[in-house]
Tab-separated table of C-alpha atoms in Angstrom:
chain	number	residue	atom	x	y	z
A	25	GLU	CA	-20.565	20.042	50.635
A	26	PHE	CA	-18.677	18.731	47.623
A	27	ALA	CA	-17.418	15.178	47.585
A	28	ASN	CA	-13.689	15.059	46.943
A	29	GLU	CA	-14.186	13.441	43.517
A	30	ALA	CA	-15.924	14.009	40.218
A	31	LEU	CA	-18.253	11.509	38.598
A	32	GLY	CA	-18.240	11.108	34.856
A	33	ARG	CA	-18.776	8.583	32.117
A	34	ILE	CA	-15.842	6.505	30.946
A	35	TYR	CA	-15.259	6.632	27.207
A	36	GLY	CA	-12.904	4.610	25.027
A	37	THR	CA	-10.846	7.558	23.846
A	38	GLY	CA	-7.274	6.840	22.851
A	39	GLN	CA	-8.061	3.843	20.632
A	40	ILE	CA	-7.000	5.839	17.571
A	41	MET	CA	-4.269	8.132	18.919
A	42	SER	CA	-2.468	5.165	20.458
A	43	ARG	CA	-2.144	3.593	17.000
A	44	VAL	CA	-1.221	6.482	14.690
A	45	ASN	CA	2.379	7.086	13.631
A	46	LYS	CA	3.468	9.937	15.927
A	47	ARG	CA	6.445	12.240	15.668
A	48	GLY	CA	7.311	15.178	17.902
A	49	ILE	CA	8.475	18.490	16.446
A	50	GLY	CA	11.589	19.924	18.083
A	51	PRO	CA	12.456	23.487	19.169
A	52	GLY	CA	12.647	26.163	16.495
A	53	ALA	CA	10.399	24.294	14.032
A	54	ASN	CA	6.678	24.290	13.279
A	55	SER	CA	6.391	21.643	10.575
A	56	LEU	CA	7.569	18.305	9.258
A	57	ARG	CA	8.843	17.839	5.711
A	58	ILE	CA	9.766	14.434	4.322
A	59	ASN	CA	10.833	13.313	0.859
A	60	VAL	CA	8.709	10.265	0.051
A	61	ILE	CA	8.904	7.766	-2.795
A	62	ASN	CA	6.014	8.653	-5.112
A	63	GLU	CA	4.760	5.188	-6.032
A	64	THR	CA	1.218	4.813	-7.371
A	65	SER	CA	1.594	1.570	-9.337
A	66	ARG	CA	3.490	-1.718	-9.030
A	67	ALA	CA	3.575	-2.228	-12.789
A	68	THR	CA	7.006	-2.781	-14.316
A	69	GLY	CA	8.680	0.574	-14.772
A	70	SER	CA	6.516	2.213	-12.103
A	71	ARG	CA	7.730	0.550	-8.921
A	72	PHE	CA	9.218	3.034	-6.466
A	73	GLY	CA	8.160	5.745	-8.879
A	74	GLY	CA	10.243	4.524	-11.811
A	75	VAL	CA	12.935	2.079	-10.684
A	76	GLN	CA	13.410	-0.916	-12.970
A	77	ALA	CA	15.841	-3.835	-13.096
A	78	TYR	CA	16.587	-5.583	-16.411
A	79	TRP	CA	17.595	-9.072	-17.428
A	80	ALA	CA	20.649	-8.586	-19.610
A	81	ALA	CA	22.911	-10.784	-21.682
A	82	GLU	CA	26.663	-10.798	-21.160
A	83	ALA	CA	28.163	-7.441	-22.158
A	84	GLY	CA	24.664	-6.081	-22.647
A	85	SER	CA	24.124	-2.409	-21.898
A	86	ALA	CA	22.176	-1.224	-18.861
A	87	THR	CA	19.269	1.200	-18.987
A	88	ALA	CA	19.196	3.883	-16.324
A	89	SER	CA	16.155	4.368	-14.089
A	90	ARG	CA	15.491	6.294	-10.924
A	91	PRO	CA	12.861	6.676	-8.192
A	92	LYS	CA	10.341	9.492	-8.212
A	93	TRP	CA	9.886	11.623	-5.113
A	94	ARG	CA	7.166	13.780	-3.616
A	95	ARG	CA	7.171	16.145	-0.656
A	96	PHE	CA	5.106	15.186	2.391
A	97	GLU	CA	4.558	18.223	4.612
A	98	LEU	CA	2.609	18.868	7.800
A	99	VAL	CA	2.431	22.282	9.482
A	100	LEU	CA	1.361	22.500	13.117
A	101	GLU	CA	-2.206	23.646	13.778
A	102	LYS	CA	-3.534	24.813	17.157
A	103	LEU	CA	-6.289	23.187	19.212
A	104	ILE	CA	-7.408	25.269	22.179
A	105	GLY	CA	-9.789	25.029	25.153
A	106	LEU	CA	-10.737	27.768	27.646
A	107	TYR	CA	-12.512	27.544	31.023
A	108	TYR	CA	-13.546	30.151	33.622
A	109	ALA	CA	-14.029	29.192	37.273
A	110	THR	CA	-15.216	31.472	40.071
A	111	ALA	CA	-13.087	31.826	43.184
A	112	GLU	CA	-15.956	30.380	45.238
A	113	LEU	CA	-16.123	27.268	43.100
A	114	LEU	CA	-12.381	26.698	43.345
A	115	GLN	CA	-12.542	27.125	47.133
A	116	ASP	CA	-15.580	24.890	47.634
A	117	ALA	CA	-14.795	22.061	45.212
A	118	THR	CA	-11.617	20.387	46.358
A	119	GLY	CA	-9.576	19.102	43.447
A	120	LEU	CA	-11.741	20.862	40.839
A	121	GLN	CA	-8.728	22.214	38.950
A	122	GLY	CA	-7.369	18.709	38.417
A	123	ASP	CA	-10.763	17.438	37.256
A	124	VAL	CA	-11.087	20.320	34.795
A	125	MET	CA	-7.634	19.634	33.379
A	126	ASP	CA	-8.520	15.959	32.983
A	127	SER	CA	-11.788	16.789	31.204
A	128	PHE	CA	-10.159	19.183	28.774
A	129	SER	CA	-7.327	16.726	28.067
A	130	LYS	CA	-9.893	14.086	27.168
A	131	GLU	CA	-11.850	16.571	25.048
A	132	ILE	CA	-8.694	17.508	23.125
A	133	ASN	CA	-7.986	13.818	22.577
A	134	PHE	CA	-11.568	13.383	21.303
A	135	ALA	CA	-11.174	16.302	18.869
A	136	CYS	CA	-7.910	14.832	17.550
A	137	GLU	CA	-9.348	11.350	17.012
A	138	ASP	CA	-12.428	12.796	15.350
A	139	ALA	CA	-10.152	14.759	12.998
A	140	VAL	CA	-8.192	11.595	12.081
A	141	VAL	CA	-11.480	10.185	10.757
A	142	ASN	CA	-13.447	13.262	9.651
A	143	GLY	CA	-10.980	16.154	9.326
A	144	LEU	CA	-11.126	18.208	6.114
A	145	GLY	CA	-7.475	19.290	6.093
A	146	ALA	CA	-8.144	23.059	6.095
A	147	GLY	CA	-7.021	24.364	9.474
A	148	THR	CA	-7.487	20.844	10.829
A	149	PRO	CA	-5.825	17.460	10.239
A	150	LEU	CA	-6.787	15.637	7.045
A	151	GLY	CA	-9.062	12.748	7.929
A	152	ILE	CA	-9.407	9.345	6.350
A	153	LEU	CA	-12.834	10.028	4.833
A	154	ALA	CA	-11.504	13.046	2.884
A	155	ALA	CA	-8.163	11.533	1.856
A	156	GLY	CA	-7.266	10.911	-1.771
A	157	ALA	CA	-5.808	7.476	-1.014
A	158	THR	CA	-8.964	6.118	0.618
A	159	VAL	CA	-10.663	3.309	-1.310
A	160	SER	CA	-14.464	3.137	-1.252
A	161	VAL	CA	-15.955	-0.321	-1.813
A	162	SER	CA	-19.288	-0.245	-3.664
A	163	LYS	CA	-22.433	-1.720	-2.156
A	164	GLU	CA	-23.859	-4.940	-3.567
A	165	THR	CA	-26.532	-4.858	-6.268
A	166	GLY	CA	-29.908	-4.803	-4.591
A	167	GLN	CA	-28.412	-4.451	-1.119
A	168	ALA	CA	-30.924	-3.166	1.388
A	169	ALA	CA	-30.477	0.207	3.039
A	170	ALA	CA	-28.584	0.401	6.343
A	171	THR	CA	-27.105	-3.098	6.085
A	172	ILE	CA	-23.685	-4.756	6.020
A	173	VAL	CA	-23.432	-8.089	4.214
A	174	TYR	CA	-20.615	-10.599	4.018
A	175	GLN	CA	-19.676	-9.510	0.464
A	176	ASN	CA	-18.963	-6.022	1.829
A	177	VAL	CA	-16.523	-7.394	4.382
A	178	ILE	CA	-14.800	-9.739	1.926
A	179	LYS	CA	-14.319	-6.995	-0.650
A	180	MET	CA	-13.077	-4.472	1.897
A	181	TRP	CA	-10.479	-6.974	3.124
A	182	ALA	CA	-9.446	-7.726	-0.465
A	183	ARG	CA	-8.720	-4.023	-1.051
A	184	MET	CA	-6.548	-3.706	2.051
A	185	TRP	CA	-2.864	-3.450	1.097
A	186	ALA	CA	-1.492	-6.849	2.204
A	187	PRO	CA	1.482	-5.547	4.281
A	188	SER	CA	-0.985	-3.473	6.337
A	189	ARG	CA	-3.257	-6.364	7.265
A	190	LYS	CA	-1.247	-7.327	10.337
A	191	ASN	CA	-1.834	-3.845	11.808
A	192	ALA	CA	-5.372	-3.309	10.485
A	193	VAL	CA	-8.397	-2.581	12.678
A	194	TRP	CA	-12.079	-2.121	11.905
A	195	LEU	CA	-13.495	1.157	13.181
A	196	ILE	CA	-17.287	1.034	13.421
A	197	ASP	CA	-20.219	2.996	14.732
A	198	GLN	CA	-21.901	1.029	17.502
A	199	SER	CA	-25.100	0.920	15.431
A	200	ALA	CA	-23.285	-1.453	13.044
A	201	GLU	CA	-22.626	-4.168	15.634
A	202	PRO	CA	-25.895	-6.111	15.143
A	203	GLN	CA	-25.216	-6.270	11.406
A	204	LEU	CA	-21.756	-7.728	11.999
A	205	ASP	CA	-23.031	-10.333	14.447
A	206	GLN	CA	-25.480	-11.552	11.795
A	207	LEU	CA	-23.002	-11.889	8.916
A	208	TYR	CA	-23.308	-15.215	7.141
A	209	GLN	CA	-22.766	-16.863	3.784
A	210	ALA	CA	-25.290	-19.399	2.526
A	211	ALA	CA	-23.670	-22.828	2.253
A	212	GLY	CA	-24.684	-25.766	0.093
A	213	ALA	CA	-24.794	-29.410	1.094
A	214	GLY	CA	-21.572	-30.434	2.818
A	215	ALA	CA	-20.161	-26.920	2.761
A	216	LEU	CA	-18.780	-25.095	5.784
A	217	HIS	CA	-20.141	-21.787	7.019
A	218	PRO	CA	-17.222	-19.377	7.262
A	219	ASN	CA	-16.764	-17.537	10.552
A	220	PHE	CA	-16.633	-13.887	9.573
A	221	VAL	CA	-16.938	-12.666	13.141
A	222	THR	CA	-15.125	-14.150	16.117
A	223	TYR	CA	-14.646	-13.058	19.703
A	224	ARG	CA	-11.342	-12.992	21.541
A	225	PRO	CA	-11.048	-14.217	25.149
A	226	ASP	CA	-11.278	-10.596	26.336
A	227	GLY	CA	-14.617	-10.191	24.527
A	228	VAL	CA	-13.269	-8.055	21.678
A	229	MET	CA	-14.981	-8.717	18.344
A	230	ALA	CA	-12.691	-9.568	15.419
A	231	ILE	CA	-13.277	-9.839	11.664
A	232	LYS	CA	-10.664	-11.695	9.622
A	233	GLY	CA	-8.616	-11.671	12.823
A	234	ALA	CA	-8.495	-7.861	12.983
A	235	PRO	CA	-10.075	-6.245	16.069
A	236	VAL	CA	-13.354	-4.347	15.757
A	237	ILE	CA	-13.338	-1.050	17.672
A	238	PRO	CA	-16.590	0.884	18.203
A	239	VAL	CA	-15.802	4.623	18.166
A	240	GLU	CA	-17.952	7.740	18.274
A	241	TYR	CA	-16.308	9.241	15.197
A	242	CYS	CA	-17.796	6.806	12.692
A	243	ALA	CA	-21.016	7.592	10.815
A	244	VAL	CA	-24.399	6.060	11.484
A	245	LEU	CA	-25.177	2.678	9.913
A	246	GLY	CA	-25.747	2.835	6.153
A	247	THR	CA	-23.583	5.877	5.403
A	248	VAL	CA	-19.943	6.216	4.371
A	249	GLY	CA	-17.768	5.895	7.452
A	250	ASP	CA	-19.985	3.543	9.448
A	251	ILE	CA	-17.316	0.849	8.993
A	252	ILE	CA	-13.687	1.618	8.176
A	253	LEU	CA	-10.851	-0.848	7.699
A	254	ILE	CA	-7.594	0.953	8.409
A	255	ASP	CA	-3.916	0.575	9.234
A	256	LEU	CA	-3.430	3.586	11.511
A	257	GLY	CA	0.332	3.112	11.324
A	258	GLU	CA	0.054	4.651	7.843
A	259	TYR	CA	-1.375	7.857	9.340
A	260	ARG	CA	1.302	10.391	10.352
A	261	TRP	CA	0.679	12.622	13.376
A	262	ILE	CA	2.914	15.443	14.589
A	263	ASP	CA	2.779	17.514	17.765
A	264	LYS	CA	4.938	19.854	19.780
A	265	GLY	CA	5.318	19.314	23.489
A	266	GLY	CA	1.916	17.813	24.231
A	267	ILE	CA	-0.944	19.735	25.848
A	268	VAL	CA	0.207	22.974	27.478
A	269	ALA	CA	-1.974	24.192	30.362
A	270	ALA	CA	-1.897	27.713	31.815
A	271	ALA	CA	-3.948	29.550	34.466
A	272	SER	CA	-4.497	33.241	35.114
A	273	ILE	CA	-6.359	35.262	37.766
A	274	HIS	CA	-5.991	38.475	35.745
A	275	VAL	CA	-8.117	37.849	32.629
A	276	GLN	CA	-11.415	37.940	34.571
A	277	PHE	CA	-10.122	39.825	37.617
A	278	THR	CA	-13.198	42.063	37.960
A	279	THR	CA	-15.539	39.071	38.182
A	280	ASP	CA	-13.273	37.136	40.580
A	281	GLU	CA	-12.783	34.274	38.129
A	282	SER	CA	-9.721	32.270	37.168
A	283	ALA	CA	-9.100	31.408	33.536
A	284	PHE	CA	-7.713	28.047	32.513
A	285	ARG	CA	-6.349	27.624	28.982
A	286	PHE	CA	-5.299	24.410	27.235
A	287	VAL	CA	-3.344	24.459	23.964
A	288	TYR	CA	-2.200	21.541	21.812
A	289	ARG	CA	-0.204	22.196	18.656
A	290	CYS	CA	-0.589	19.273	16.311
A	291	ASN	CA	-1.539	18.074	12.841
A	292	GLY	CA	-1.976	14.846	10.941
A	293	ALA	CA	-2.599	13.326	7.527
A	294	PRO	CA	-2.590	9.939	5.778
A	295	PHE	CA	0.920	9.088	4.638
A	296	TRP	CA	-0.381	7.859	1.265
A	297	ASN	CA	-1.597	10.407	-1.277
A	298	SER	CA	-3.198	7.899	-3.663
A	299	ALA	CA	-4.232	4.268	-3.813
A	300	LEU	CA	-1.797	1.739	-5.283
A	301	THR	CA	-2.369	-0.144	-8.543
A	302	PRO	CA	-1.016	-3.713	-8.133
A	303	LYS	CA	1.257	-5.394	-10.665
A	304	SER	CA	-1.705	-7.466	-11.868
A	305	ALA	CA	-3.480	-4.198	-12.786
A	306	GLY	CA	-6.434	-5.317	-10.678
A	307	ASP	CA	-8.378	-3.224	-8.182
A	308	THR	CA	-6.385	-0.545	-6.389
A	309	LEU	CA	-5.138	-1.197	-2.855
A	310	SER	CA	-4.823	1.065	0.171
A	311	PRO	CA	-4.380	1.034	3.974
A	312	TYR	CA	-7.642	3.007	4.239
A	313	ILE	CA	-10.876	1.282	3.153
A	314	THR	CA	-14.478	2.479	3.482
A	315	LEU	CA	-17.875	1.176	2.383
A	316	ALA	CA	-20.116	3.223	0.097
A	317	THR	CA	-23.514	4.484	1.222
A	318	ARG	CA	-26.301	1.911	1.378
A	319	ALA	CA	-29.493	3.958	1.126
């Protein structure tokens, strides 16, 4: 006898998809095209791709300038899941169809979040680790393998585009947590030890005030992607109608099985195509920051 429930592990899926910049695609369309200001530097004459204002004397002539544009385009891709269930199983396991639909919905969500981090952009969304705008912070000289030190965290935060800091989160592999809990900076006599890691009342770890979210999509400790500082609001996601489920008794009619199909048309990519050079001509800035391999 089947119990009228299904037991399964509870995973923290949705932490990424709930934060990305989503836009639905309407009827009769399969893509999103946007004209975007092509700004790669904040130096004078380069802001907004070429706009410049001048200080001028009375009756002085004005010099024309204009912004530079680029085309941002996303075409829908298809994510699909298929399941066969025997007639006996459907009869004997009350509520099985609903449990299957729930499992596949969560699996599709997992595949989407994994693509936001690791997607290669060819038939899949373009992930943060493969994006041209992602900044990689170098490891420290002599830094031991599979470690995270306070200089890593400070430098990653310094490379985060300032307007994105209020929305930034740290995505980490769970293997990195002990390293973060041990972060410290040696202090001299009378100096204060800075608190790199704090905990909110709900138990959520925070670094520089930004929440730390352990996810399965990050790499193992010591490799690129084990810790990512990101403003997911600068990642554009498109879809069309959500997950579409369909069932058929005809596909496997001779074996007395029902087929369940789940289709999600979607795509995504970082909104930025390159890191930004600040007016000071210092290190480039970005909403997507990673840490180089420490091997």
